[in-house]
CSV table of C-alpha atoms in Angstrom, one decimal:
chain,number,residue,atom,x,y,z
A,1,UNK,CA,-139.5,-105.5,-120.6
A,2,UNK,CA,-143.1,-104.3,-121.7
A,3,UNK,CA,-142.9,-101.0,-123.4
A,4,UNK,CA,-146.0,-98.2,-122.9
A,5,UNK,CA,-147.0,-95.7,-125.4
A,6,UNK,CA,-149.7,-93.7,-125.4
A,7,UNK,CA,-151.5,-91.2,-127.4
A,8,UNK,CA,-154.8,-89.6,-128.3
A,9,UNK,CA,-154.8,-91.8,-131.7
A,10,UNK,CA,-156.9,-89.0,-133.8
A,11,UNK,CA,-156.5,-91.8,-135.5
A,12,UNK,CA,-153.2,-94.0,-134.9
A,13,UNK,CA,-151.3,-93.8,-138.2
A,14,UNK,CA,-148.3,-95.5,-139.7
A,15,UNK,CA,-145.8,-93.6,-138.2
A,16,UNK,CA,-147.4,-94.7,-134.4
A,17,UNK,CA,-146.7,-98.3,-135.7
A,18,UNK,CA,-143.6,-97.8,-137.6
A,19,UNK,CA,-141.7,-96.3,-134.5
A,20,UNK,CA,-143.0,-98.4,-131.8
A,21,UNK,CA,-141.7,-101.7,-133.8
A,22,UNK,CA,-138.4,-100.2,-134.3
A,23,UNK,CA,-138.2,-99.5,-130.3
A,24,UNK,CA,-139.5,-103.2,-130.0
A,25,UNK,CA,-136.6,-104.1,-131.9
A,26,UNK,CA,-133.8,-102.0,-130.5
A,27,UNK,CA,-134.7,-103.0,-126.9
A,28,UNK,CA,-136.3,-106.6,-127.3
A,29,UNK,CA,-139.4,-105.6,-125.5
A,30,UNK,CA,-141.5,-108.4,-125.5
A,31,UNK,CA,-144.5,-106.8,-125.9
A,32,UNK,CA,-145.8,-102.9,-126.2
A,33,UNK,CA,-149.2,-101.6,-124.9
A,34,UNK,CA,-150.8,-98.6,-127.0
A,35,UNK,CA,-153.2,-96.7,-124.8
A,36,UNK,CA,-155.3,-94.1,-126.6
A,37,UNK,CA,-156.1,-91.5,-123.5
A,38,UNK,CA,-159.2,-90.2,-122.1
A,39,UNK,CA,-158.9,-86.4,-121.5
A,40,UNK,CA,-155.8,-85.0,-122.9
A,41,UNK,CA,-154.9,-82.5,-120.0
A,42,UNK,CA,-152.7,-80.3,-122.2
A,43,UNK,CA,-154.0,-81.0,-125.7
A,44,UNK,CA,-157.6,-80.1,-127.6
A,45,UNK,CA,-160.5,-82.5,-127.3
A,46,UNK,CA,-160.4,-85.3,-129.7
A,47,UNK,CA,-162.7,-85.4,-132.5
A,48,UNK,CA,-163.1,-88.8,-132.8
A,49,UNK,CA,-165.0,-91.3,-129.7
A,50,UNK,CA,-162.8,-92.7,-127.3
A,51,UNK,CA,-165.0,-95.8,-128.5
A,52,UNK,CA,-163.7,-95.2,-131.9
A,53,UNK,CA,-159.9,-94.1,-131.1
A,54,UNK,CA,-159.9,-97.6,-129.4
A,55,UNK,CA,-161.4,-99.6,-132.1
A,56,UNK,CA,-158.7,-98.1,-134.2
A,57,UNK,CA,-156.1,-99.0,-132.1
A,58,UNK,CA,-157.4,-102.7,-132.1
A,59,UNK,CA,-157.2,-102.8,-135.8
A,60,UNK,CA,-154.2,-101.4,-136.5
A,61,UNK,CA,-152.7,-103.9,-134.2
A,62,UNK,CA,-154.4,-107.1,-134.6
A,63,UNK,CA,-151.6,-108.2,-136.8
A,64,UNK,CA,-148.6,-108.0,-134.8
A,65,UNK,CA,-149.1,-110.2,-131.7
A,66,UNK,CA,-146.7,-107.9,-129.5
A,67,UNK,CA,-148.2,-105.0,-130.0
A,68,UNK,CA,-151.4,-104.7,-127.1
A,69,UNK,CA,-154.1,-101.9,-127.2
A,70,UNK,CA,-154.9,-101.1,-124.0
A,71,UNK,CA,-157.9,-99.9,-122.5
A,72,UNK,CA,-157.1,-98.4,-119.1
A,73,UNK,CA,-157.1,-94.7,-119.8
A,74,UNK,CA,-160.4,-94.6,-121.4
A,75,UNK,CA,-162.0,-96.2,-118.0
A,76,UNK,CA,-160.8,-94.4,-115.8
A,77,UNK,CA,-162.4,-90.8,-115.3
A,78,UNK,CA,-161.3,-87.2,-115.7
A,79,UNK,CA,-158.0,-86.8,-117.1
A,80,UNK,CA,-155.0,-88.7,-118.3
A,81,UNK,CA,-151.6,-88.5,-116.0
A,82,UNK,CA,-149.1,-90.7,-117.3
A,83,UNK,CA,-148.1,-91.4,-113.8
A,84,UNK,CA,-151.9,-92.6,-113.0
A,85,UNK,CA,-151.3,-94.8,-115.7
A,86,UNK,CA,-147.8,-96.3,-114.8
A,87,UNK,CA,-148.6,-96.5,-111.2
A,88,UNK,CA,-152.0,-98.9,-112.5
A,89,UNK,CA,-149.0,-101.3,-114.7
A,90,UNK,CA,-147.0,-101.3,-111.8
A,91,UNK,CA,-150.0,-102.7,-109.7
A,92,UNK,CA,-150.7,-105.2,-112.3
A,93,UNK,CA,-146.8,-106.3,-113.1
A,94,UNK,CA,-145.1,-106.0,-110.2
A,95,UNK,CA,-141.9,-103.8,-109.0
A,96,UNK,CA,-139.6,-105.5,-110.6
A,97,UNK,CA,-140.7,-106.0,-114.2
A,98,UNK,CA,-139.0,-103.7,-116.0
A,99,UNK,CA,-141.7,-101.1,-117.6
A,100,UNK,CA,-140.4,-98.4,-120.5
A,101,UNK,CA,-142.6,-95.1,-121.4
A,102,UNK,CA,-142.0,-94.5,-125.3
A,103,UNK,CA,-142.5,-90.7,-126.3
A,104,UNK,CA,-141.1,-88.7,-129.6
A,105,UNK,CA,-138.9,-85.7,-129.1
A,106,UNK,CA,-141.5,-82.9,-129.1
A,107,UNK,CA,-143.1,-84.8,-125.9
A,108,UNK,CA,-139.5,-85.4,-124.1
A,109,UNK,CA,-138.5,-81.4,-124.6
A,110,UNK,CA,-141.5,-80.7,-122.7
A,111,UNK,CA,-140.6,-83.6,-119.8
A,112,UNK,CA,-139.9,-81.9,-116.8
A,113,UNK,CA,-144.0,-79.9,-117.3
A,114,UNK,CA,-145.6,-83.2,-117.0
A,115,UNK,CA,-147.2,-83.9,-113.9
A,116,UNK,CA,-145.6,-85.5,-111.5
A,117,UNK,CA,-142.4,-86.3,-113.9
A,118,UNK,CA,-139.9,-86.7,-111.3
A,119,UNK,CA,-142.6,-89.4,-110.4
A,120,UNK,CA,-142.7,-91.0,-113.6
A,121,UNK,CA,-139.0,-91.4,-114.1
A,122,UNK,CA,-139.3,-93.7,-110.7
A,123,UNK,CA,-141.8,-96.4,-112.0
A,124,UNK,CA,-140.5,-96.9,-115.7
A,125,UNK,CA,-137.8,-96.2,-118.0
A,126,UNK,CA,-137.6,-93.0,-120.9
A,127,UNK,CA,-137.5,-94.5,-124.1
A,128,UNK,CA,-137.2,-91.2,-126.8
A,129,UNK,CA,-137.9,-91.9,-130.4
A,130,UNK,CA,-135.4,-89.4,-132.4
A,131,UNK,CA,-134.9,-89.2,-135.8
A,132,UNK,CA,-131.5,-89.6,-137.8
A,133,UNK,CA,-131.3,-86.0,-138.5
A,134,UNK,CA,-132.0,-84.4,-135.2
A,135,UNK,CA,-130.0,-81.8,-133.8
A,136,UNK,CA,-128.9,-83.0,-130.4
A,137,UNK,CA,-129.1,-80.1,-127.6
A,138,UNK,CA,-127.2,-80.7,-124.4
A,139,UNK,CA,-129.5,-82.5,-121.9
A,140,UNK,CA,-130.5,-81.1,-118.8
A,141,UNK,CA,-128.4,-82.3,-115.9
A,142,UNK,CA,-131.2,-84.6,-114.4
A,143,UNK,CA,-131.6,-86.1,-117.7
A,144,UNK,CA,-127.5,-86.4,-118.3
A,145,UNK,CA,-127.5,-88.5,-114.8
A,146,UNK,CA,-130.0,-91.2,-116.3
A,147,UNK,CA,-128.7,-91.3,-119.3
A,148,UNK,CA,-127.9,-95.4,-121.0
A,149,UNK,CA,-126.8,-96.2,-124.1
A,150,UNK,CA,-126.5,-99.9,-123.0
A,151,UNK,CA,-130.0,-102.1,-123.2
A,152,UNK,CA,-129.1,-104.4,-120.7
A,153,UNK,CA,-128.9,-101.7,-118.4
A,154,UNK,CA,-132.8,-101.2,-119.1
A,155,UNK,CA,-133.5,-104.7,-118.4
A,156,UNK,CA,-131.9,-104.6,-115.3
A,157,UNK,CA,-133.4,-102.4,-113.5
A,158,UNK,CA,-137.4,-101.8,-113.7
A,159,UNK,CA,-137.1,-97.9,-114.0
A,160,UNK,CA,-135.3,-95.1,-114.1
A,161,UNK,CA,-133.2,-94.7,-117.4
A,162,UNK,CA,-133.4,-92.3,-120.3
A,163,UNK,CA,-132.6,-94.3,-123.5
A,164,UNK,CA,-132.6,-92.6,-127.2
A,165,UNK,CA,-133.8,-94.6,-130.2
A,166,UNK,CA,-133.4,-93.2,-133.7
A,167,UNK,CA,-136.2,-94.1,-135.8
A,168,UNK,CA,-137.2,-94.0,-139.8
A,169,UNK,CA,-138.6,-90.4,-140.2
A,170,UNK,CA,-141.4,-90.6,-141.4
A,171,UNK,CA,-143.7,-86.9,-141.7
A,172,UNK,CA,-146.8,-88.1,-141.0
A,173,UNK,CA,-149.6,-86.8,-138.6
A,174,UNK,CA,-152.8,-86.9,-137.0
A,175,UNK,CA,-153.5,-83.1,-137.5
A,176,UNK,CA,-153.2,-83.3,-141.4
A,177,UNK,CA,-154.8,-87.1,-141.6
A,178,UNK,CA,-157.9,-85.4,-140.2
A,179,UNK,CA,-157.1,-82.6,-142.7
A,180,UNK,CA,-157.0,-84.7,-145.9
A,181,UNK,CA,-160.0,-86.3,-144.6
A,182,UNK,CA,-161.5,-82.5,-144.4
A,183,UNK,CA,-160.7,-81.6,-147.5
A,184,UNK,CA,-161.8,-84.8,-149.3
A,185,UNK,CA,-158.2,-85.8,-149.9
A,186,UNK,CA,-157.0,-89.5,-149.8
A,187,UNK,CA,-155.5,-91.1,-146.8
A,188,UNK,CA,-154.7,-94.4,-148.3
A,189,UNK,CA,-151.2,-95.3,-146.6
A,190,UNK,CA,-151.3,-92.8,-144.4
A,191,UNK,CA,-153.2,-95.5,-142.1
A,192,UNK,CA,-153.2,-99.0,-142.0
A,193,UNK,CA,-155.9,-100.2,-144.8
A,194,UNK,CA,-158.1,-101.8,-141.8
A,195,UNK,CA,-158.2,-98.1,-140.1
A,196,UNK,CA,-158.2,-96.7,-143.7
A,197,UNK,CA,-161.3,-98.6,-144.1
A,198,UNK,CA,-162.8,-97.6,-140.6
A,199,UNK,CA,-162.5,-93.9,-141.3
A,200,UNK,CA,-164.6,-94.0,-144.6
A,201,UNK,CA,-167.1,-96.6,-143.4
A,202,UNK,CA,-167.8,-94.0,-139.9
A,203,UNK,CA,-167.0,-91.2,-142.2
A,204,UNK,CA,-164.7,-90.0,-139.5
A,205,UNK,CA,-163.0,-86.3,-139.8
A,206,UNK,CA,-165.9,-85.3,-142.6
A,207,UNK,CA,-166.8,-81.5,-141.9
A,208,UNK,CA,-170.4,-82.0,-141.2
């Protein structure tokens, strides 16, 4: 089962990585591909290059040989649908590989606004990172029908579960990474050292 997780990566940070691995682990993926997107349809422009997002992505994972950074948002133009996206890894692996979308919370409250989501739900499974001390609320009925807490069920079949992984919380984001960088305030360990040292060699997230 290859896991999918995307993001605008503005920049990826340790709690990106942290997450994903612990999702590799609960579900024995056997490998994840992190796609930093193009055009965010519902989300402000990113201040860092797509160039740059992407080199950031391949340093934060160059040492973990199952996690992938994956190119295919940035090429392709206008914005990025996570169904575009899923239905290009479905050309490349095949029907039958089984393909799981990673979002947080936040993302999966939101679901049913994406576009085409109904769509999406066909062509991989819903892999939700939650944290220890979140507050369940009742799941919508669609999501209720989908609904596995058995792994094997996810390998199984190529699409079409909703599976819940509780990961370390860790408060860490983007927004105040860029921030501390504004306000000349470290980032060391907020980031891997290799993006770390990427951000202050391209003085990324400096107010001009």
């Amino acid at each position: 089962m290859i896991g999918i997780r995307g993001g605008t990566f503005d920049p990826i940070h340790t709690a990106h990585l942290r997450a994903t691995l612990e999702v590799v682990e609960a579900l024995a993926l056997s490998q994840v591909r992190l796609l930093p997107g193009s055009i965010p349809p519902h989300r402000p422009q990113p201040l860092a290059s797509a160039e740059q997002r992407l080199d950031m992505v391949e340093l934060a994972v160059q040492s973990n040989d199952l996690f992938i950074a994956d190119d295919r948002e940035l090429r392709r133009e206008g914005a990025s649908y996570t169904v575009d996206t899923l239905r290009s890894f479905r050309e490349e692996f095949g029907e039958k590989e089984p393909l799981a979308l990673i979002i947080g919370m936040d993302a999966f409250l939101d679901f049913t606004k994406w576009y085409e989501w109904e769509t999406i739900i066909s062509l991989a499974h819903l892999v939700v990172t939650s944290r220890p001390d979140y507050t369940a609320q009742p799941l919508q009925a669609w999501a209720e029908a989908i609904r596995s807490d058995n792994m094997q069920e996810l390998h199984a079949n190529a699409a079409g579960k909703l599976y819940f992984v509780q990961t370390t919380a860790l408060s860490i984001s983007a927004t105040d990474i860029r921030h501390h960088q504004q306000e000349g305030r470290s980032i060391r360990y907020l980031v891997p050292d290799v993006v770390y040292d990427y951000i202050k060699q391209n003085q990324l997230y400096r107010i001009p």
